[in-house]
Structure formats: structure tokens, C-alpha cells
Short mmCIF file of C-alpha atoms in Angstrom, two decimals:
data_model
loop_
_atom_site.label_atom_id
_atom_site.label_comp_id
_atom_site.label_asym_id
_atom_site.label_seq_id
_atom_site.Cartn_x
_atom_site.Cartn_y
_atom_site.Cartn_z
CA MET V 453 0.00 0.06 0.38
CA VAL V 454 1.32 3.26 -0.98
CA ARG V 455 1.84 5.44 2.16
CA VAL V 456 0.87 9.06 1.56
CA ASN V 457 1.88 12.15 4.16
CA PRO V 458 -0.64 14.17 5.29
CA PHE V 459 -0.51 17.25 2.71
CA ALA V 460 0.02 19.86 5.34
CA VAL V 461 -0.78 23.15 3.75
CA GLU V 462 -3.81 21.82 1.85
CA GLN V 463 -5.36 20.45 5.04
CA TRP V 464 -4.70 23.65 6.65
CA MET V 465 -6.28 25.42 3.85
CA ASP V 466 -9.15 23.39 4.10
CA LYS V 467 -9.71 23.42 7.67
CA TYR V 468 -9.93 27.26 8.31
CA GLU V 469 -10.02 29.16 5.04
CA HIS V 470 -14.04 29.14 5.34
CA THR V 471 -14.12 30.41 8.98
CA PRO V 472 -17.02 32.91 9.01
CA GLY V 473 -15.86 36.45 8.27
CA VAL V 474 -12.69 35.08 7.39
CA LEU V 475 -10.05 37.73 5.58
CA ASN V 476 -8.23 35.74 3.46
CA ILE V 477 -4.66 36.36 2.53
CA SER V 478 -3.40 32.69 2.42
CA GLU V 479 -5.01 31.72 -1.28
CA THR V 480 -1.87 31.71 -3.79
CA CYS V 481 -3.79 32.88 -7.11
CA ALA V 482 -3.83 36.27 -8.18
CA ALA V 483 -7.35 37.90 -7.55
CA SER V 484 -9.91 35.62 -9.58
CA ILE V 485 -11.51 37.09 -12.62
CA SER V 486 -15.10 36.31 -13.91
CA ILE V 487 -15.77 35.27 -17.63
CA ASN V 488 -17.32 38.73 -18.23
CA ASP V 489 -13.98 40.06 -16.81
CA LEU V 490 -12.10 37.98 -19.31
CA MET V 491 -14.37 39.22 -22.32
CA ARG V 492 -13.93 42.65 -21.83
CA MET V 493 -9.90 42.50 -21.80
CA SER V 494 -10.36 41.31 -25.33
CA THR V 495 -8.59 43.79 -27.97
CA ASP V 496 -11.09 42.35 -30.63
CA ALA V 497 -14.19 43.54 -30.44
CA ASP V 498 -15.69 40.82 -32.62
CA THR V 499 -14.44 38.12 -30.59
CA LYS V 500 -17.24 35.81 -29.42
CA THR V 501 -17.55 34.55 -26.04
CA PRO V 502 -15.30 31.88 -25.01
CA PHE V 503 -17.70 28.98 -25.80
CA ASP V 504 -20.65 28.51 -27.97
CA PRO V 505 -23.84 27.69 -25.84
CA ASP V 506 -24.95 25.52 -28.54
CA ASP V 507 -21.74 23.35 -28.70
CA LYS V 508 -22.62 19.87 -27.80
CA MET V 509 -20.80 18.96 -24.11
CA THR V 510 -18.85 15.67 -25.73
CA TYR V 511 -15.38 14.71 -24.05
CA GLY V 512 -13.72 17.04 -26.26
CA ALA V 513 -10.05 16.55 -27.27
CA ILE V 514 -8.29 13.84 -25.01
CA ARG V 515 -5.25 15.75 -25.03
CA GLY V 516 -6.50 19.09 -24.90
CA SER V 517 -7.65 21.00 -27.61
CA GLN V 518 -5.31 21.94 -30.56
CA GLN V 519 -5.58 25.79 -30.11
CA LEU V 520 -5.05 25.23 -26.16
CA ARG V 521 -2.19 23.08 -26.59
CA GLU V 522 -0.45 25.30 -29.13
CA HIS V 523 -1.11 28.74 -26.94
CA ILE V 524 0.94 26.52 -23.76
CA ALA V 525 3.48 25.71 -26.20
CA SER V 526 4.23 28.98 -27.19
CA LEU V 527 4.37 30.25 -23.70
CA CYS V 528 7.08 27.14 -22.65
CA SER V 529 9.49 28.08 -26.12
CA SER V 530 12.68 29.64 -26.34
CA GLU V 531 12.24 33.00 -27.90
CA THR V 532 15.18 32.31 -30.11
CA GLY V 533 15.56 28.54 -30.17
CA GLU V 534 13.59 25.63 -31.55
CA LYS V 535 9.96 26.45 -30.76
CA LEU V 536 7.54 23.35 -29.10
CA SER V 537 4.31 22.27 -30.80
CA SER V 538 1.07 21.38 -29.55
CA ASP V 539 2.40 17.52 -29.56
CA ASN V 540 4.83 18.52 -26.54
CA VAL V 541 1.68 19.64 -24.66
CA LEU V 542 -0.28 17.68 -22.22
CA ILE V 543 -3.55 18.90 -20.63
CA THR V 544 -4.55 18.36 -17.01
CA GLN V 545 -6.95 18.87 -14.32
CA GLY V 546 -4.96 22.00 -12.84
CA ALA V 547 -1.10 22.03 -11.91
CA ILE V 548 -1.22 19.56 -8.87
CA GLN V 549 -2.47 16.37 -11.30
CA ALA V 550 0.47 17.71 -13.83
CA ASN V 551 2.89 17.63 -10.90
CA PHE V 552 1.65 13.82 -9.78
CA LEU V 553 1.33 12.56 -13.42
CA ALA V 554 4.39 13.70 -14.04
CA LEU V 555 6.08 12.01 -10.77
CA TYR V 556 3.89 8.67 -10.71
CA THR V 557 4.91 8.08 -14.45
CA LEU V 558 8.80 9.25 -14.41
CA ILE V 559 9.92 8.16 -10.35
CA GLY V 560 9.51 4.48 -8.74
CA PRO V 561 11.38 2.50 -6.07
CA GLY V 562 14.82 2.72 -6.29
CA ASP V 563 15.48 6.22 -7.70
CA HIS V 564 16.67 9.06 -6.22
CA VAL V 565 15.17 12.40 -6.17
CA ILE V 566 16.62 15.80 -5.60
CA SER V 567 13.80 18.61 -4.65
CA VAL V 568 14.31 22.54 -3.59
CA TYR V 569 12.84 23.08 0.03
CA PRO V 570 10.78 24.81 1.09
CA THR V 571 8.45 24.05 -1.70
CA TYR V 572 4.75 22.85 -2.64
CA GLN V 573 5.00 19.84 -0.35
CA GLN V 574 3.56 17.84 -3.22
CA LEU V 575 6.93 17.88 -4.90
CA TYR V 576 8.80 15.77 -2.50
CA SER V 577 5.94 13.89 -0.97
CA VAL V 578 4.93 11.93 -3.81
CA PRO V 579 8.33 10.75 -4.78
CA SER V 580 8.48 9.42 -1.30
CA SER V 581 5.42 7.72 -1.09
CA LEU V 582 6.38 5.98 -4.57
CA GLY V 583 9.50 4.48 -3.10
CA ALA V 584 11.92 6.98 -4.19
CA GLU V 585 14.47 8.31 -1.63
CA THR V 586 14.31 11.81 -1.95
CA SER V 587 16.98 14.36 -0.77
CA LEU V 588 16.16 17.92 0.08
CA TRP V 589 18.34 20.92 -1.47
CA LYS V 590 17.70 23.38 1.06
CA LEU V 591 17.58 27.11 -0.12
CA ARG V 592 18.57 29.33 2.66
CA GLU V 593 17.46 32.93 3.63
CA GLU V 594 21.25 34.31 3.37
CA HIS V 595 21.21 33.31 -0.29
CA GLY V 596 17.79 35.06 -1.03
CA PHE V 597 16.07 31.50 -1.12
CA VAL V 598 17.93 30.59 -4.37
CA PRO V 599 19.31 27.32 -5.16
CA ASP V 600 23.24 27.16 -4.29
CA LEU V 601 24.38 25.44 -7.66
CA THR V 602 27.90 24.15 -5.64
CA GLU V 603 25.65 22.00 -3.25
CA LEU V 604 24.45 19.99 -6.53
CA GLU V 605 27.68 17.89 -6.65
CA GLY V 606 27.19 16.72 -3.01
CA LEU V 607 23.66 15.83 -3.29
CA VAL V 608 23.32 13.70 -6.51
CA LYS V 609 23.43 10.02 -6.37
CA ASP V 610 24.34 7.17 -9.23
CA ASN V 611 20.72 6.51 -9.31
CA THR V 612 19.35 10.18 -9.09
CA LYS V 613 16.21 10.20 -11.62
CA MET V 614 15.24 13.68 -11.47
CA ILE V 615 15.69 17.51 -9.72
CA ILE V 616 12.76 19.14 -8.82
CA VAL V 617 12.80 23.30 -9.23
CA ASN V 618 10.18 25.39 -8.55
CA ASN V 619 10.06 29.14 -10.19
CA PRO V 620 9.07 31.07 -9.13
CA ASN V 621 9.00 29.56 -5.62
CA ASN V 622 6.10 28.69 -3.30
CA PRO V 623 6.16 30.06 -0.39
CA THR V 624 8.98 32.57 -0.72
CA GLY V 625 8.26 34.67 -3.82
CA ALA V 626 11.83 34.09 -4.69
CA PRO V 627 12.52 33.60 -8.83
CA ILE V 628 15.51 31.54 -9.78
CA PRO V 629 17.92 33.60 -12.31
CA GLY V 630 18.25 32.35 -15.78
CA LYS V 631 21.84 31.70 -14.79
CA ILE V 632 21.06 29.20 -12.60
CA MET V 633 18.22 27.72 -14.09
CA LYS V 634 21.10 27.17 -17.14
CA GLY V 635 23.47 25.51 -14.58
CA ILE V 636 20.85 23.49 -13.30
CA ALA V 637 19.94 22.14 -16.71
CA ASP V 638 23.62 21.65 -17.83
CA PHE V 639 24.08 19.76 -14.81
CA ALA V 640 21.08 17.84 -15.49
CA LYS V 641 21.73 16.86 -18.98
CA GLN V 642 25.45 16.01 -18.28
CA ARG V 643 24.17 13.09 -16.39
CA ASP V 644 21.00 12.26 -18.06
CA ILE V 645 18.56 13.22 -15.14
CA ILE V 646 15.29 14.52 -15.82
CA LEU V 647 14.53 18.02 -14.70
CA LEU V 648 11.19 19.00 -13.47
CA SER V 649 10.30 22.99 -12.99
CA ASP V 650 6.69 23.46 -11.65
CA GLU V 651 6.41 26.90 -12.86
CA VAL V 652 2.93 27.64 -12.17
CA TYR V 653 3.95 30.97 -10.93
CA ARG V 654 5.28 32.11 -14.01
CA PRO V 655 5.30 34.83 -15.30
CA LEU V 656 4.41 36.94 -12.74
CA TRP V 657 8.11 38.15 -12.62
CA HIS V 658 6.49 41.92 -11.00
CA SER V 659 8.97 43.16 -8.88
CA LEU V 660 12.61 41.97 -10.45
CA SER V 661 15.44 44.09 -9.78
CA ALA V 662 16.41 47.00 -12.60
CA GLY V 663 17.83 45.26 -15.23
CA THR V 664 17.17 41.53 -14.06
CA GLU V 665 15.92 40.15 -17.14
CA PRO V 666 13.18 37.13 -16.47
CA PRO V 667 14.19 33.77 -16.41
CA PRO V 668 13.09 31.87 -19.61
CA PRO V 669 11.02 28.94 -19.07
CA ALA V 670 12.75 25.51 -18.33
CA THR V 671 11.74 23.78 -21.36
CA ALA V 672 14.15 26.22 -23.32
CA LEU V 673 17.52 25.72 -21.64
CA GLY V 674 18.72 23.06 -23.88
CA HIS V 675 17.83 19.92 -21.85
CA LYS V 676 15.46 17.92 -23.84
CA ARG V 677 14.27 15.55 -20.78
CA THR V 678 12.93 18.64 -19.09
CA VAL V 679 9.42 18.85 -17.78
CA VAL V 680 7.60 22.16 -17.06
CA THR V 681 4.35 22.22 -15.13
CA GLY V 682 1.76 25.05 -14.96
CA SER V 683 -1.76 26.00 -15.02
CA MET V 684 -4.38 28.67 -15.28
CA SER V 685 -4.71 29.21 -11.65
CA LYS V 686 -2.19 31.36 -10.30
CA ALA V 687 -0.58 33.67 -12.66
CA PHE V 688 -3.95 34.08 -14.96
CA ALA V 689 -6.43 34.25 -12.09
CA LEU V 690 -8.93 31.45 -13.03
CA ALA V 691 -8.20 28.45 -10.49
CA GLY V 692 -11.98 27.74 -10.97
CA ILE V 693 -11.68 26.30 -14.42
CA ARG V 694 -9.21 23.61 -12.50
CA LEU V 695 -6.87 23.41 -16.35
CA GLY V 696 -3.06 22.97 -15.81
CA TRP V 697 -0.59 21.32 -18.32
CA VAL V 698 2.96 19.20 -18.93
CA VAL V 699 5.05 20.55 -21.48
CA SER V 700 8.24 18.48 -22.31
CA PRO V 701 10.48 18.45 -25.57
CA ASP V 702 10.86 14.93 -25.18
CA SER V 703 7.93 13.33 -26.99
CA SER V 704 8.65 9.75 -24.78
CA ILE V 705 7.89 11.51 -21.76
CA ILE V 706 4.66 13.22 -22.99
CA GLU V 707 3.57 9.86 -24.30
CA ALA V 708 4.42 8.28 -20.72
CA ILE V 709 2.34 10.63 -18.76
CA ALA V 710 -0.19 10.51 -21.22
CA ALA V 711 -0.53 6.76 -21.04
CA ALA V 712 -0.84 7.32 -17.21
CA ARG V 713 -3.13 10.12 -17.42
CA ASP V 714 -5.67 7.41 -19.33
CA TYR V 715 -6.38 6.17 -15.98
CA THR V 716 -7.10 9.22 -14.19
CA THR V 717 -8.33 11.67 -16.75
CA ILE V 718 -10.42 10.84 -20.14
CA SER V 719 -10.11 14.80 -20.86
CA VAL V 720 -10.82 18.10 -18.89
CA SER V 721 -13.95 19.73 -19.16
CA LYS V 722 -14.72 21.04 -22.48
CA LEU V 723 -15.87 24.42 -21.14
CA ASP V 724 -12.69 24.62 -18.90
CA ASP V 725 -10.76 23.75 -22.15
CA ARG V 726 -12.46 26.75 -24.40
CA VAL V 727 -12.35 29.53 -21.40
CA ALA V 728 -8.28 28.40 -20.89
CA ALA V 729 -7.76 28.74 -24.69
CA TYR V 730 -9.98 31.99 -24.66
CA ALA V 731 -7.66 33.09 -22.27
CA LEU V 732 -4.35 32.52 -23.66
CA SER V 733 -5.27 33.90 -27.08
CA PRO V 734 -3.04 37.07 -28.05
CA GLU V 735 -6.61 38.97 -28.13
CA VAL V 736 -6.80 38.41 -24.13
CA GLN V 737 -3.47 37.24 -22.33
CA PRO V 738 -1.42 40.70 -22.74
CA SER V 739 -4.39 42.35 -20.70
CA LEU V 740 -4.79 39.62 -18.17
CA LEU V 741 -1.44 39.69 -17.38
CA ARG V 742 -0.83 43.34 -17.36
CA ARG V 743 -3.94 43.40 -14.65
CA ASN V 744 -2.54 40.66 -12.51
CA MET V 745 1.08 41.99 -12.87
CA GLU V 746 -0.12 45.72 -11.59
CA LEU V 747 -2.12 44.00 -8.60
CA ALA V 748 0.77 41.85 -7.89
CA ALA V 749 3.02 44.93 -7.95
CA HIS V 750 0.88 47.59 -5.98
CA ASN V 751 -0.25 45.10 -3.54
CA PHE V 752 3.71 43.66 -2.84
CA LYS V 753 4.99 47.35 -2.05
CA MET V 754 1.71 47.55 0.59
CA VAL V 755 3.19 44.59 1.88
CA LYS V 756 6.65 45.52 1.64
CA ALA V 757 5.54 49.13 3.65
CA PHE V 758 4.36 46.89 6.31
CA VAL V 759 7.58 44.86 6.78
CA GLU V 760 9.62 48.11 7.16
CA LYS V 761 6.98 49.16 9.45
CA TYR V 762 7.42 46.49 11.93
CA SER V 763 10.65 45.56 11.14
CA SER V 764 11.63 45.25 14.90
CA VAL V 765 9.23 41.86 15.02
CA CYS V 766 9.26 40.68 11.29
CA SER V 767 11.84 40.45 8.23
CA TRP V 768 11.51 38.65 4.66
CA VAL V 769 13.66 38.20 2.15
CA GLU V 770 11.53 40.56 -0.69
CA PRO V 771 9.83 38.30 -3.24
CA GLN V 772 10.11 39.31 -6.62
CA ALA V 773 7.56 37.53 -8.63
CA GLY V 774 4.60 35.24 -7.88
CA THR V 775 2.17 35.83 -5.46
CA THR V 776 3.69 34.89 -2.00
CA ALA V 777 5.51 36.18 0.74
CA PHE V 778 7.56 34.20 3.54
CA ILE V 779 7.86 36.34 6.73
CA GLN V 780 9.54 35.84 9.98
CA PHE V 781 7.54 36.81 12.67
CA ARG V 782 9.28 37.62 16.35
CA THR V 783 8.63 38.37 19.82
CA LYS V 784 11.30 39.16 22.51
CA GLY V 785 14.08 38.45 19.55
CA LYS V 786 12.91 34.69 19.59
CA PRO V 787 10.90 33.45 16.35
CA VAL V 788 6.84 32.96 17.12
CA VAL V 789 5.57 29.69 17.34
CA ASP V 790 3.97 29.90 13.91
CA THR V 791 1.04 27.24 14.31
CA GLU V 792 -0.07 29.36 17.79
CA PHE V 793 0.75 32.67 16.38
CA CYS V 794 -1.71 31.97 13.06
CA LEU V 795 -4.68 30.47 15.02
CA ASP V 796 -4.47 33.21 17.54
CA LEU V 797 -4.44 35.79 14.47
CA LEU V 798 -7.52 33.81 12.81
CA GLU V 799 -9.80 33.84 16.24
CA LYS V 800 -8.93 37.69 17.25
CA THR V 801 -8.75 39.06 13.65
CA LYS V 802 -10.36 36.89 11.31
CA VAL V 803 -6.84 37.25 9.24
CA PHE V 804 -6.18 33.87 7.93
CA VAL V 805 -2.34 32.87 6.91
CA VAL V 806 -0.16 29.71 6.87
CA PRO V 807 2.10 28.37 9.36
CA GLY V 808 5.77 27.75 7.87
CA SER V 809 6.96 25.48 9.90
CA HIS V 810 4.01 23.37 9.86
CA CYS V 811 3.26 23.61 6.45
CA PHE V 812 6.84 24.03 4.33
CA GLY V 813 8.92 22.44 6.80
CA GLY V 814 9.51 20.22 9.57
CA GLY V 815 11.27 20.27 13.16
CA GLU V 816 12.69 23.94 13.23
CA ASP V 817 12.68 24.50 9.75
CA PHE V 818 11.20 27.75 8.98
CA GLU V 819 10.17 28.32 12.75
CA GLY V 820 8.42 31.67 12.91
CA TYR V 821 7.58 32.12 9.21
CA VAL V 822 4.31 32.57 7.67
CA ARG V 823 3.41 32.59 4.05
CA MET V 824 1.01 35.87 3.17
CA GLY V 825 -0.78 35.47 -0.50
CA TYR V 826 -0.63 39.22 -1.18
CA VAL V 827 -2.08 39.15 -4.90
CA SER V 828 -5.75 39.31 -3.41
CA GLU V 829 -8.10 41.98 -3.55
CA THR V 830 -6.48 44.91 -2.77
CA ASP V 831 -9.16 46.12 0.05
CA VAL V 832 -8.91 42.65 1.29
CA LEU V 833 -5.35 43.11 1.72
CA GLU V 834 -5.63 46.49 3.17
CA GLU V 835 -7.99 45.42 5.82
CA ALA V 836 -5.73 42.40 6.67
CA LEU V 837 -2.54 44.17 6.69
CA LYS V 838 -4.46 46.63 9.28
CA ARG V 839 -5.81 43.97 11.57
CA LEU V 840 -2.50 42.32 11.80
CA GLY V 841 -0.54 45.75 12.41
CA GLN V 842 -3.28 45.84 15.35
CA TYR V 843 -2.50 42.18 16.61
CA ILE V 844 1.09 43.00 16.21
CA GLU V 845 1.05 45.94 18.59
CA SER V 846 -0.96 44.06 21.08
CA ASN V 847 0.94 40.89 21.27
CA LEU V 848 4.13 41.30 19.85
CA LEU V 849 5.68 44.60 20.55
#
């Protein structure tokens, strides 16, 4: 029997996010939009609705519609190198299924996996549940939560099958620079190791340092045995359509994952496919991303001002991308007990956040850290930060 570790962050969210009157700043998606919002973003006045009400609700295209897969292939292609095609793309029910299927298909007993840490727990817990040995590639605050390439040599083994990264990172909001990503890809290529890059928060590069280029998709780094996963949930503000993808330049990887997918999914919802294809179309995607980038950049500045105001009790590595911040809270010079802090904050203020050590670590890892999702509606974030500030003044100062 497969032994599955409790998925801490998902169980925490499920248990508390529907508390009456909650101000939810734990959510990791850019503030959601409606179909009408999406239609108003189109630059083509003659663009039809995402779907035809007269269209028959068949299973639709098994691997995803040609149009949708072409849009995603474009997202994951190099601007100057070889372009991916729809054959390099497989549509899934969210990135969570994309990750699961990739790991379920490619990893098994006797394999060794290297995963960045902290990250979304699925990326290291699923390989362990499948019988693989997992080594954690620890991201350090003093390095800006960016992987240290010099540590890879000490982690790799003869049976290393896969290196797993998350770019931009959840929970820290740190992007892996293009030079580092290229180094990881070259390291994996030289040893014939699969590189899995969860890029669900790409391309929200909203606060990169001046002169810093956004890192390319991992599929554009010259290593054929690369897998990229993504979805419409985070950067594209459409979590409700539950649509994700697996992309790889290696057709044998796509075919293997497609064979495993047959046991879990005949096809994604035809409606979801149509909405995603519409959102990623040239007529809509630029407006959608501009809206989400502006929201992320604006809200980030609010959180930055908050951290600076209360710098005596909280600190962070400034997130430059994605939707999440990893903030450490202290009292009397010591990290708070983050689980107790989050529960007390929820009870007294209705502000809901996620404890770092419980949901992204273990033991003393990330003690006192809290993950905040700040690309929510601005008025929600504003009120939540106000109440959080009042809580700090009453309990931590």
C-alpha cells in the first residue's frame, strides 16, 4: 500500500479558510476574475464568447484542444531557439495533477530525487510515497532563497532520476535567475537526469531588480529531458476552471505521462478548455497578464511598507515574483511559534495566513515563518494588514 504523508498546507487551508468573516490572505492565486471580466479584456471587438452555448458537451479533445495546446507551447518555447508544438503539451486538471502524473510516471522504487526546499509539499512527498529516496536541496535565507549550485554535486547520486525546482518559488516568492536555471539544466543534461520545473507562478515577474531579465521557461534551456508544469490558477487568475499542463521537448516523456493519464482523466472539461484557450489567446492574454502584474506590484508595495513599519518583529527576503511572501515574525528576539500565532491571529482578527514550519517544513525548519498570499483583492489585503498591525502592537511589541 502506498503511504501518503498528510498534505499539510492543503489540510490547513481546508480546515480554516471558510471561517465565518475570514480575511483570507493565504490564497496563492491572483485575485480571481469572472468570464465577463475576461471578455472585457479582449482587444478584438468581434471576439466571440469563450464557448458556444449551442456546442454539444462531448468529452472534447482527449489531450486538450489544438488551440489551447498551441498557446501553451508558445508560453514554454524559447524566443530564439526551437519552438515547441502542440504535441509537446498535455492538458491536465490543474497543475497539481500535472505534477502528480509526471512523478507517478517517471519515479519509482530505487530512484533518487533531489527537490528544492521549501516548496509545495507535493513535489517531495509524492516521490517518497512512490518508494523513491528524496534529498532536500535547502534554500537559505542568506542566499535569497535561491538554490546554491555548488551544493548539487554533493546531493547527486548514481541513481538520481530527477531534480525538482519551483520557479518562482512557493512560499518565498523568489525567482531562480536564468543563469542558475541554465546551470541546473546543464548539470542534469550531463548526467541524463530529468529536470522537473513547476512554473505555476510564471510569468508574474512583477518586482525584479532593475536590469534583471526574467528567467526563461526550463523547456528553453537546451535539456531535452525537461518537464515543465503550469496552470491557469495562479498567474492567470482562473483557478475555478481547474486546468493545468505538462510540457516537455521529449516526446517519449509526454507519451508516457499520457498513458498514465488515461487511468485518471479521459479529458478535461470542454468548457474549461475553451475558457483557457480564450484567456491565452493573443487578443486576451496581454490584458490579463497586465492586470495581474499591476495588481501584484501594487499589493507587494503595501506588504513591503508593512514589513518595514514592523521591522522590529518581522523580516523577509523580498519576493520578486509570484504571489506569495514568506515572513518571519518574532517576539522578544525569538521566532514566534508560527502555528499558534496563525491560530490566535485568526481567532482574534479573522486574518488567515499559513504557518511556515507546519506547512513547509518540519521540526525547527522555518520556525516563526508565515506564508502570505498578497495578490488578493487590494481592499481585502489592506484591511488584513491593518488588523495584523493592530495584533502585532497588542501582542508582539
